[in-house]
Coordinates of C-alpha atoms in Angstrom, one line a residue:
Chain A
X1 CA 123.2 -140.1 42.8
X2 CA 125.9 -138.4 40.8
X3 CA 125.2 -136.2 37.8
X4 CA 125.1 -137.7 34.3
X5 CA 126.5 -135.5 31.6
X6 CA 126.0 -135.5 27.8
X7 CA 129.5 -135.5 26.2
X8 CA 128.5 -136.0 22.6
X9 CA 125.5 -135.8 20.3
X10 CA 125.4 -137.1 16.7
X11 CA 122.8 -137.7 14.0
X12 CA 122.4 -139.1 10.6
X13 CA 120.2 -136.7 8.5
X14 CA 116.5 -137.7 8.3
X15 CA 115.2 -138.6 4.8
X16 CA 114.3 -141.6 2.7
X17 CA 117.7 -142.9 2.0
X18 CA 116.9 -146.5 1.2
X19 CA 119.8 -148.0 3.2
X20 CA 120.0 -150.3 6.2
X21 CA 119.1 -148.7 9.6
X22 CA 122.5 -150.1 10.8
X23 CA 124.4 -147.8 8.5
X24 CA 122.5 -144.7 9.8
X25 CA 123.0 -145.8 13.4
X26 CA 126.8 -146.3 12.9
X27 CA 127.1 -142.8 11.3
X28 CA 125.2 -141.2 14.3
X29 CA 127.3 -143.2 16.8
X30 CA 130.6 -142.1 15.2
X31 CA 129.4 -138.5 15.1
X32 CA 128.5 -138.6 18.8
X33 CA 131.8 -140.1 19.7
X34 CA 133.7 -137.5 17.6
X35 CA 131.6 -134.7 19.2
X36 CA 132.6 -136.2 22.6
X37 CA 136.2 -136.5 21.7
X38 CA 136.2 -140.2 22.5
X39 CA 136.9 -143.4 20.7
X40 CA 134.4 -146.4 20.4
X41 CA 137.0 -148.3 22.5
X42 CA 136.4 -145.9 25.4
X43 CA 132.7 -146.8 25.6
X44 CA 131.7 -149.2 28.4
X45 CA 128.0 -149.8 27.6
X46 CA 125.7 -149.5 24.6
X47 CA 122.0 -149.0 24.9
X48 CA 119.9 -149.0 21.7
X49 CA 116.3 -148.5 20.7
X50 CA 114.8 -151.3 18.6
X51 CA 113.1 -151.1 15.2
X52 CA 110.2 -153.5 14.5
X53 CA 110.3 -153.3 10.7
X54 CA 113.8 -154.4 9.8
X55 CA 113.8 -158.0 10.8
X56 CA 115.8 -159.7 13.7
X57 CA 118.7 -157.2 13.7
X58 CA 116.1 -154.6 14.7
X59 CA 114.9 -156.6 17.7
X60 CA 118.5 -156.9 19.0
X61 CA 119.6 -153.4 18.1
X62 CA 122.2 -153.2 20.9
X63 CA 124.1 -156.1 19.6
X64 CA 123.5 -155.1 16.0
X65 CA 125.2 -151.7 16.5
X66 CA 128.0 -153.2 18.7
X67 CA 128.8 -155.6 15.9
X68 CA 128.7 -152.9 13.3
X69 CA 131.0 -150.6 15.2
X70 CA 133.3 -153.6 15.9
X71 CA 132.8 -156.1 18.8
X72 CA 134.5 -154.8 21.9
X73 CA 133.0 -157.2 24.5
X74 CA 130.9 -154.6 26.2
X75 CA 127.4 -155.2 27.6
X76 CA 124.5 -154.0 25.5
X77 CA 120.7 -153.5 25.9
X78 CA 118.0 -153.3 23.3
X79 CA 114.8 -151.5 24.3
X80 CA 111.5 -151.2 22.6
X81 CA 108.9 -148.7 23.7
X82 CA 107.6 -147.6 20.3
X83 CA 108.2 -143.8 19.9
X84 CA 109.6 -143.7 23.4
X85 CA 112.3 -146.3 22.7
X86 CA 115.0 -143.8 22.7
X87 CA 114.1 -142.4 26.1
X88 CA 114.1 -145.9 27.6
X89 CA 117.5 -146.5 26.1
X90 CA 118.8 -143.3 27.6
X91 CA 117.3 -144.3 30.9
X92 CA 119.1 -147.7 30.7
X93 CA 122.4 -146.1 30.0
X94 CA 122.0 -143.5 32.6
X95 CA 121.1 -146.1 35.3
X96 CA 124.2 -148.0 34.4
X97 CA 126.3 -144.9 35.1
X98 CA 124.4 -143.8 38.2
X99 CA 124.9 -147.3 39.7
X100 CA 128.7 -147.0 39.1
X101 CA 128.7 -150.0 36.6
X102 CA 130.0 -147.8 33.8
X103 CA 131.6 -144.4 33.5
X104 CA 130.7 -143.7 29.9
X105 CA 128.0 -145.2 27.6
X106 CA 126.5 -144.6 24.2
X107 CA 122.8 -144.5 23.2
X108 CA 121.8 -145.2 19.6
X109 CA 118.5 -145.3 17.8
X110 CA 118.0 -145.7 14.0
X111 CA 115.3 -146.6 11.6
X112 CA 114.6 -147.4 8.0
X113 CA 110.9 -146.6 7.6
X114 CA 108.3 -148.0 5.1
X115 CA 106.5 -145.7 2.7
X116 CA 103.0 -144.4 3.7
X117 CA 101.0 -145.4 6.7
X118 CA 102.6 -147.5 9.4
X119 CA 100.8 -150.9 9.6
X120 CA 100.9 -153.6 12.2
X121 CA 103.3 -156.5 12.0
X122 CA 102.2 -159.1 9.5
X123 CA 100.2 -162.1 10.4
X124 CA 96.6 -162.8 11.6
X125 CA 96.5 -161.8 15.3
X126 CA 93.1 -161.0 16.7
X127 CA 94.6 -160.9 20.2
X128 CA 96.9 -158.0 19.3
X129 CA 95.2 -154.6 19.7
X130 CA 97.5 -153.1 17.1
X131 CA 96.3 -155.7 14.5
X132 CA 92.7 -155.4 15.6
X133 CA 92.5 -151.6 15.2
X134 CA 93.6 -151.9 11.6
X135 CA 91.6 -154.9 10.6
X136 CA 88.3 -154.2 12.4
X137 CA 88.2 -150.4 12.3
X138 CA 90.8 -149.2 9.8
X139 CA 92.1 -147.0 12.5
X140 CA 95.5 -145.7 11.4
X141 CA 97.7 -143.5 13.4
X142 CA 96.3 -140.4 11.6
X143 CA 92.8 -141.6 12.6
X144 CA 93.8 -141.1 16.3
X145 CA 95.5 -137.8 15.5
X146 CA 92.3 -136.7 13.7
X147 CA 90.2 -137.7 16.7
X148 CA 92.4 -135.6 19.1
X149 CA 92.4 -132.6 16.7
X150 CA 88.6 -132.7 16.3
X151 CA 88.1 -132.9 20.0
X152 CA 90.4 -129.8 20.4
X153 CA 88.3 -127.9 17.9
X154 CA 85.1 -128.8 19.7
X155 CA 86.3 -128.2 23.2
X156 CA 88.4 -125.2 22.8
X157 CA 87.3 -123.7 19.4
X158 CA 90.6 -124.4 17.7
X159 CA 90.6 -124.0 14.0
X160 CA 92.4 -125.4 11.0
X161 CA 94.2 -122.0 10.8
X162 CA 95.6 -122.6 14.3
X163 CA 96.9 -126.0 13.2
X164 CA 98.4 -124.4 10.1
X165 CA 100.2 -121.8 12.2
X166 CA 102.0 -124.6 14.0
X167 CA 103.2 -125.9 10.6
X168 CA 104.3 -122.5 9.5
X169 CA 106.3 -122.0 12.7
X170 CA 108.0 -125.4 12.6
X171 CA 108.8 -125.2 8.9
X172 CA 110.6 -121.9 9.6
X173 CA 112.5 -123.4 12.4
X174 CA 113.6 -126.4 10.4
X175 CA 114.9 -124.3 7.5
X176 CA 118.2 -123.9 9.5
X177 CA 118.6 -127.5 10.4
X178 CA 120.9 -129.6 8.2
X179 CA 119.6 -132.8 9.7
X180 CA 116.0 -132.0 8.8
X181 CA 114.3 -133.9 5.9
X182 CA 112.0 -131.0 4.9
X183 CA 113.6 -127.6 4.7
X184 CA 110.8 -125.6 3.0
X185 CA 108.9 -122.7 4.4
X186 CA 105.1 -123.4 4.3
X187 CA 102.5 -120.7 4.0
X188 CA 99.0 -120.9 5.3
X189 CA 97.7 -120.9 1.7
X190 CA 99.8 -123.9 0.7
X191 CA 98.6 -125.8 3.8
X192 CA 95.0 -125.1 3.0
X193 CA 95.5 -126.7 -0.4
X194 CA 97.0 -129.9 1.0
X195 CA 94.6 -132.9 0.8
X196 CA 92.6 -133.9 3.9
X197 CA 93.9 -137.2 5.3
X198 CA 91.9 -137.5 8.5
X199 CA 89.5 -134.7 9.0
X200 CA 90.3 -132.0 10.2
X201 CA 94.0 -132.8 9.5
X202 CA 95.6 -132.4 6.1
X203 CA 98.6 -134.2 4.7
X204 CA 101.0 -131.5 5.8
X205 CA 99.5 -131.4 9.3
X206 CA 100.7 -135.0 9.8
X207 CA 104.3 -136.1 10.2
X208 CA 105.9 -138.3 7.6
X209 CA 107.8 -141.6 8.3
X210 CA 111.5 -141.2 7.8
X211 CA 114.8 -142.9 7.9
X212 CA 117.3 -141.4 10.4
X213 CA 119.5 -142.0 13.4
X214 CA 120.6 -140.2 16.5
X215 CA 123.1 -141.0 19.2
X216 CA 124.3 -139.6 22.5
X217 CA 127.5 -140.3 24.5
X218 CA 126.8 -139.9 28.2
X219 CA 129.1 -140.2 31.2
X220 CA 129.5 -139.7 34.9
X221 CA 130.4 -136.1 35.9
X222 CA 133.8 -137.3 37.1
X223 CA 134.6 -139.0 33.7
X224 CA 133.2 -136.0 31.9
X225 CA 135.4 -133.5 33.8
X226 CA 138.5 -135.5 32.8
X227 CA 137.6 -135.7 29.1
X228 CA 135.9 -132.5 28.1
X229 CA 135.9 -128.8 28.8
X230 CA 133.1 -128.4 31.4
X231 CA 131.9 -125.4 29.4
X232 CA 130.4 -127.8 26.9
X233 CA 128.8 -130.1 29.4
X234 CA 125.0 -130.5 29.4
X235 CA 123.6 -132.3 32.4
X236 CA 120.7 -134.8 32.2
X237 CA 118.5 -133.5 35.1
X238 CA 115.7 -136.0 34.6
X239 CA 114.4 -138.9 32.5
X240 CA 110.8 -139.8 32.8
X241 CA 109.6 -143.1 31.3
X242 CA 106.3 -143.4 33.2
X243 CA 103.4 -145.6 32.2
X244 CA 99.7 -144.8 32.7
X245 CA 97.9 -145.2 36.0
X246 CA 94.6 -147.2 35.9
X247 CA 92.1 -146.2 34.8
X248 CA 93.6 -144.5 31.7
X249 CA 90.4 -142.8 30.4
X250 CA 92.0 -140.9 27.5
X251 CA 91.9 -142.9 24.2
X252 CA 95.5 -143.9 23.3
X253 CA 96.9 -145.7 20.3
X254 CA 96.5 -148.6 19.6
X255 CA 93.5 -149.2 21.8
X256 CA 89.9 -149.6 20.6
X257 CA 88.5 -148.6 24.0
X258 CA 89.8 -146.8 27.1
X259 CA 89.8 -148.2 30.6
X260 CA 86.6 -148.0 32.4
X261 CA 86.4 -145.5 35.3
X262 CA 83.9 -147.7 37.1
X263 CA 85.2 -149.1 40.3
X264 CA 88.4 -147.1 40.4
X265 CA 89.3 -143.5 41.4
X266 CA 90.7 -141.4 38.6
X267 CA 94.4 -140.8 38.8
X268 CA 95.6 -137.3 40.0
X269 CA 96.8 -136.5 36.5
X270 CA 96.1 -137.8 33.1
X271 CA 98.7 -140.0 31.5
X272 CA 100.0 -137.2 29.2
X273 CA 100.1 -134.7 32.1
X274 CA 102.0 -137.3 34.2
X275 CA 104.9 -137.7 31.8
X276 CA 106.4 -134.2 32.1
X277 CA 105.3 -134.0 35.7
X278 CA 107.6 -136.9 36.7
X279 CA 110.5 -135.2 34.9
X280 CA 109.8 -131.8 36.6
X281 CA 109.7 -133.6 40.0
X282 CA 113.0 -135.3 39.4
X283 CA 114.7 -132.2 38.1
X284 CA 113.2 -130.0 40.9
X285 CA 112.0 -127.4 38.3
X286 CA 108.8 -126.4 36.7
X287 CA 107.6 -125.2 33.3
X288 CA 108.5 -121.6 34.0
X289 CA 112.2 -122.6 34.2
X290 CA 112.3 -123.9 30.6
X291 CA 114.3 -122.1 27.9
X292 CA 112.9 -124.3 25.1
X293 CA 111.1 -127.6 24.5
X294 CA 111.1 -130.3 21.9
X295 CA 107.6 -131.8 21.7
X296 CA 106.3 -134.7 19.7
X297 CA 104.3 -133.1 16.9
X298 CA 103.0 -136.2 15.3
X299 CA 100.4 -133.7 14.1
X300 CA 100.2 -129.9 14.3
X301 CA 97.2 -130.2 16.6
X302 CA 99.1 -132.5 18.9
X303 CA 101.8 -129.9 19.4
X304 CA 99.1 -127.7 20.9
X305 CA 97.9 -130.5 23.2
X306 CA 101.5 -130.9 24.5
X307 CA 101.8 -127.2 25.4
X308 CA 99.1 -127.9 28.0
X309 CA 100.4 -131.3 29.0
X310 CA 103.8 -129.9 29.8
X311 CA 102.4 -126.9 31.7
X312 CA 103.3 -124.1 29.3
X313 CA 99.7 -122.9 29.6
X314 CA 96.3 -124.0 30.9
X315 CA 94.0 -126.3 28.9
X316 CA 92.4 -124.4 26.1
X317 CA 95.0 -121.7 26.0
X318 CA 97.6 -123.3 23.6
X319 CA 96.3 -121.4 20.6
X320 CA 96.7 -118.1 22.3
X321 CA 100.2 -119.0 23.4
X322 CA 101.1 -120.0 19.9
X323 CA 99.7 -116.8 18.3
X324 CA 101.5 -114.7 21.0
X325 CA 104.8 -115.8 19.4
X326 CA 106.0 -117.3 22.7
X327 CA 106.7 -120.7 21.2
X328 CA 108.4 -119.3 18.1
X329 CA 112.2 -118.8 17.9
X330 CA 112.8 -115.4 19.6
X331 CA 109.8 -115.9 21.9
X332 CA 109.7 -116.7 25.6
X333 CA 109.7 -120.5 25.2
X334 CA 110.5 -121.6 21.7
X335 CA 109.0 -125.1 21.0
X336 CA 110.5 -127.4 18.4
X337 CA 113.5 -125.1 17.5
X338 CA 114.7 -128.2 15.5
X339 CA 111.7 -127.9 13.2
X340 CA 110.1 -130.9 15.0
X341 CA 108.6 -133.9 13.4
X342 CA 107.0 -131.5 10.9
X343 CA 110.5 -131.1 9.3
X344 CA 111.9 -134.5 10.3
X345 CA 109.2 -137.1 10.0
X346 CA 109.4 -139.8 12.5
X347 CA 112.2 -142.4 12.7
X348 CA 110.7 -144.2 15.6
X349 CA 113.6 -145.4 17.8
X350 CA 115.7 -142.4 17.0
X351 CA 113.2 -139.7 17.7
X352 CA 113.4 -139.4 21.5
X353 CA 117.2 -139.3 21.2
X354 CA 117.1 -136.7 18.4
X355 CA 115.0 -134.5 20.6
X356 CA 117.8 -134.6 23.2
X357 CA 120.5 -134.0 20.6
X358 CA 118.7 -130.7 19.6
X359 CA 118.5 -129.5 23.2
X360 CA 122.2 -130.3 23.8
X361 CA 123.0 -128.3 20.7
X362 CA 120.8 -125.4 22.0
X363 CA 122.2 -125.5 25.5
X364 CA 125.8 -125.4 24.2
X365 CA 124.9 -122.4 22.1
X366 CA 125.9 -124.3 18.9
X367 CA 122.5 -124.1 17.1
X368 CA 123.5 -121.3 14.7
X369 CA 120.6 -119.7 12.9
X370 CA 118.0 -121.5 15.0
X371 CA 119.7 -120.7 18.4
X372 CA 117.5 -120.1 21.4
X373 CA 119.3 -117.1 23.0
X374 CA 120.7 -118.0 26.4
X375 CA 119.2 -121.4 26.6
X376 CA 120.0 -123.1 29.9
X377 CA 117.2 -125.6 30.4
X378 CA 115.2 -127.7 28.0
X379 CA 112.6 -130.4 28.1
X380 CA 111.6 -133.2 25.6
X381 CA 108.2 -134.8 25.6
X382 CA 107.1 -137.8 23.6
X383 CA 104.8 -140.8 23.9
X384 CA 105.0 -144.3 22.6
X385 CA 102.0 -146.4 21.8
X386 CA 101.0 -149.1 24.3
X387 CA 101.5 -146.7 27.2
X388 CA 105.1 -145.3 27.1
X389 CA 105.8 -141.9 28.4
X390 CA 109.1 -140.2 27.5
X391 CA 110.5 -136.9 28.8
X392 CA 114.0 -135.7 29.3
X393 CA 115.2 -132.5 31.0
X394 CA 118.7 -131.2 30.3
X395 CA 120.3 -128.2 32.0
X396 CA 123.5 -126.2 31.9
Chain B
X1 CA 70.4 -167.2 -1.5
X2 CA 72.0 -164.5 0.6
X3 CA 75.3 -165.1 2.2
X4 CA 75.4 -165.7 6.0
X5 CA 76.5 -162.6 8.1
X6 CA 79.5 -163.4 10.3
X7 CA 81.3 -161.1 12.7
X8 CA 84.7 -160.0 11.4
X9 CA 86.4 -161.3 14.6
X10 CA 84.9 -163.6 17.2
X11 CA 83.8 -162.5 20.6
X12 CA 83.8 -158.7 20.3
X13 CA 80.2 -158.2 19.4
X14 CA 77.0 -160.0 18.5
X15 CA 74.5 -159.3 15.8
X16 CA 70.8 -159.7 16.7
X17 CA 68.1 -158.8 14.3
X18 CA 69.9 -157.7 11.1
X19 CA 71.7 -154.5 11.7
X20 CA 71.4 -154.4 15.4
X21 CA 73.7 -155.9 18.0
X22 CA 75.7 -155.5 21.2
X23 CA 79.4 -155.2 22.1
X24 CA 80.6 -158.1 24.2
X25 CA 83.0 -157.2 27.1
X26 CA 84.1 -158.3 30.5
X27 CA 83.0 -157.0 33.9
X28 CA 84.8 -157.6 37.1
X29 CA 82.4 -158.7 39.8
X30 CA 84.8 -157.4 42.5
X31 CA 85.3 -153.8 41.4
X32 CA 82.6 -153.4 38.8
X33 CA 85.1 -152.2 36.1
X34 CA 84.4 -153.0 32.4
X35 CA 86.9 -154.2 29.8
X36 CA 86.5 -154.1 26.0
X37 CA 87.6 -156.1 24.3
X38 CA 87.7 -158.8 26.9
X39 CA 91.4 -159.4 26.4
X40 CA 92.2 -161.4 29.5
X41 CA 90.4 -163.7 32.0
X42 CA 91.2 -161.4 35.0
X43 CA 90.7 -157.8 36.2
X44 CA 93.4 -155.2 35.2
X45 CA 92.4 -152.7 37.8
X46 CA 95.6 -152.1 39.8
X47 CA 93.5 -151.6 43.0
X48 CA 91.5 -154.8 42.5
X49 CA 92.3 -158.5 43.1
X50 CA 89.6 -159.8 40.8
X51 CA 90.7 -163.0 39.1
X52 CA 87.8 -163.5 36.8
X53 CA 85.6 -161.4 34.5
X54 CA 81.9 -162.0 33.7
X55 CA 80.8 -161.9 30.1
X56 CA 78.6 -158.8 29.6
X57 CA 76.9 -156.8 26.9
X58 CA 78.0 -153.2 26.9
X59 CA 75.5 -150.3 26.4
X60 CA 74.5 -149.9 22.8
X61 CA 74.1 -146.1 23.2
X62 CA 76.6 -143.4 24.1
X63 CA 77.6 -139.8 23.4
X64 CA 80.1 -138.7 20.7
X65 CA 83.5 -138.0 22.2
X66 CA 85.2 -137.2 18.9
X67 CA 85.2 -138.2 15.2
X68 CA 87.3 -138.1 12.1
X69 CA 87.5 -139.8 8.7
X70 CA 89.9 -141.7 6.6
X71 CA 90.3 -140.5 3.1
X72 CA 93.0 -142.9 2.1
X73 CA 93.1 -146.6 2.2
X74 CA 94.8 -148.0 5.3
X75 CA 97.4 -150.8 4.9
X76 CA 96.6 -154.5 5.4
X77 CA 95.1 -156.1 7.4
X78 CA 92.3 -153.5 6.7
X79 CA 90.1 -155.2 4.1
X80 CA 89.7 -152.2 1.9
X81 CA 87.2 -152.4 -0.9
X82 CA 88.2 -151.6 -4.5
X83 CA 87.7 -148.8 -5.3
X84 CA 88.5 -147.6 -1.8
X85 CA 85.5 -146.0 0.0
X86 CA 86.4 -143.4 2.6
X87 CA 84.9 -144.0 6.1
X88 CA 84.6 -142.1 9.3
X89 CA 85.6 -143.3 12.8
X90 CA 83.8 -142.2 16.0
X91 CA 84.9 -142.4 19.6
X92 CA 81.8 -142.8 21.8
X93 CA 81.5 -142.5 25.5
X94 CA 79.4 -145.0 27.3
X95 CA 77.8 -143.5 30.4
X96 CA 77.3 -146.7 32.5
X97 CA 80.7 -148.2 31.7
X98 CA 82.5 -144.8 31.9
X99 CA 84.6 -145.7 28.9
X100 CA 85.2 -144.6 25.3
X101 CA 84.8 -147.1 22.5
X102 CA 85.8 -146.6 18.9
X103 CA 83.9 -147.7 15.9
X104 CA 83.5 -146.8 12.3
X105 CA 80.6 -144.5 11.6
X106 CA 77.6 -146.1 9.8
X107 CA 77.6 -145.7 6.0
X108 CA 75.8 -142.7 4.7
X109 CA 76.3 -140.6 7.8
X110 CA 77.0 -136.9 7.0
X111 CA 80.0 -136.3 9.2
X112 CA 79.7 -132.6 8.6
X113 CA 76.6 -132.7 10.7
X114 CA 78.2 -134.5 13.7
X115 CA 79.0 -132.7 16.9
X116 CA 80.5 -133.8 20.2
X117 CA 77.9 -134.9 22.7
X118 CA 75.6 -136.3 19.9
X119 CA 73.6 -139.4 21.0
X120 CA 75.0 -142.4 19.1
X121 CA 73.5 -145.9 18.6
X122 CA 75.3 -149.1 17.9
X123 CA 74.5 -150.8 14.6
X124 CA 76.0 -153.8 12.7
X125 CA 77.0 -153.4 9.1
X126 CA 79.0 -155.3 6.5
X127 CA 82.7 -154.6 6.5
X128 CA 83.6 -156.8 3.5
X129 CA 82.5 -159.9 1.7
X130 CA 84.2 -163.2 0.9
X131 CA 82.9 -165.7 -1.6
X132 CA 80.9 -167.4 1.1
X133 CA 80.2 -164.8 3.8
X134 CA 79.4 -161.2 4.7
X135 CA 81.8 -160.2 7.4
X136 CA 80.2 -157.7 9.7
X137 CA 81.4 -155.1 12.2
X138 CA 79.8 -152.9 14.8
X139 CA 79.5 -149.2 13.9
X140 CA 78.2 -146.0 15.5
X141 CA 75.1 -144.4 14.0
X142 CA 73.5 -141.1 14.9
X143 CA 70.6 -142.0 17.2
X144 CA 67.1 -141.3 15.9
X145 CA 65.8 -140.9 19.4

């Protein structure tokens, strides 16, 4: 299959802006088009990530953005895969190009988020695991983050200071990102004073919920070569949207119980390990080839888990890798040069797209103060609840 | 007269003598796999053709896989009491079923004293009360042997 190239990346800054998600998405889409040097009228396909908390327009986000940008008759798709929605939308647009059904497509994700904890959709639905975990257990997203963090402490001796060091690192990275919501450098002392939300995690260990939007214009290599200086081209080398393999024995949101390992062989890899593995396989590279990575730091502790799941180090060694400075800007493999969710908060359908926007900026050498020197290869990793993997590899 | 104790949702657990009970799950007679809650009538093992699940009680003991607490009130539909009482949540691994099951931690447990691998026992406690009923839920308690 032919190469698919990113021609343009655009974002609406993350924050709590109090406007419709459609406005943010349109801003990001126009920014991506301008970055690509294209007009909306050039686009042959639109793939969008849905939002569940903004009524019907959020469930038909492809049509919503197409209408907002001005109907052009092009086909659209609207994907929902929770936090992985953006990757599924990228995958849909890429497949359209790979199959020859389109030369150029736009991918858009945008959200307007509620204050505080995410809750389930309204109604009385004992058949819905997402409703059940809130009603029966009061198990919020931070509850699961707390369970993972505590397990990391008990298995590997991780400490609250290790988690704080992730926050300190990401807060420094995000200082230089105009799209980040929080641009404030945190010290370990400030973090230690932050209230505990889900032991051992403090408020500042856990990402906020944000408004924001991100968009990408992608095209076939032939189209890209005709429309943009190849020096700016960033190639999409892999998109992984894998699901778990039965039995999934690691507790994932929003489940109350894991699969049972009785009567079934364990899969070769855990679900989280399998997400990046599939991307590496498609790209024909390994973790040693990465220049930088954007990982889904829903919590500080989870960033450390991801180091291991994407193969930057062996299980139990993430704290050492962090303290070696390898994952800090200037280190061997900077992680979350954007500042990560620590500085953005999560805007669910936009997040996986925003991760790719950052890598595109890095690989083009346009990241300014937060530039990863000589970046040629980057990986994003992310997971959406109900079993959605999300990983994208981009290369120069 | 005391109010009747009623499970917060039907079909997930049963209360026996006050305070004790069992989780109710499904078991595939073909592959032996367990499911909790019993969401569907068939087996979800991708390597199994089982089309029905038996109703079974799950083990009422397991070992602690991880734990945390909630210091702030979750959103609806959690029936938070006023004033809000923080609560802990435990993930417990059941040996026979080879699965991990979440539950709140029994009231009064010192979570500072919990450690992975601790032996845990299923109990049933009130979650909230209506005018007519006490709604109960399963919880995990540190086993006393």
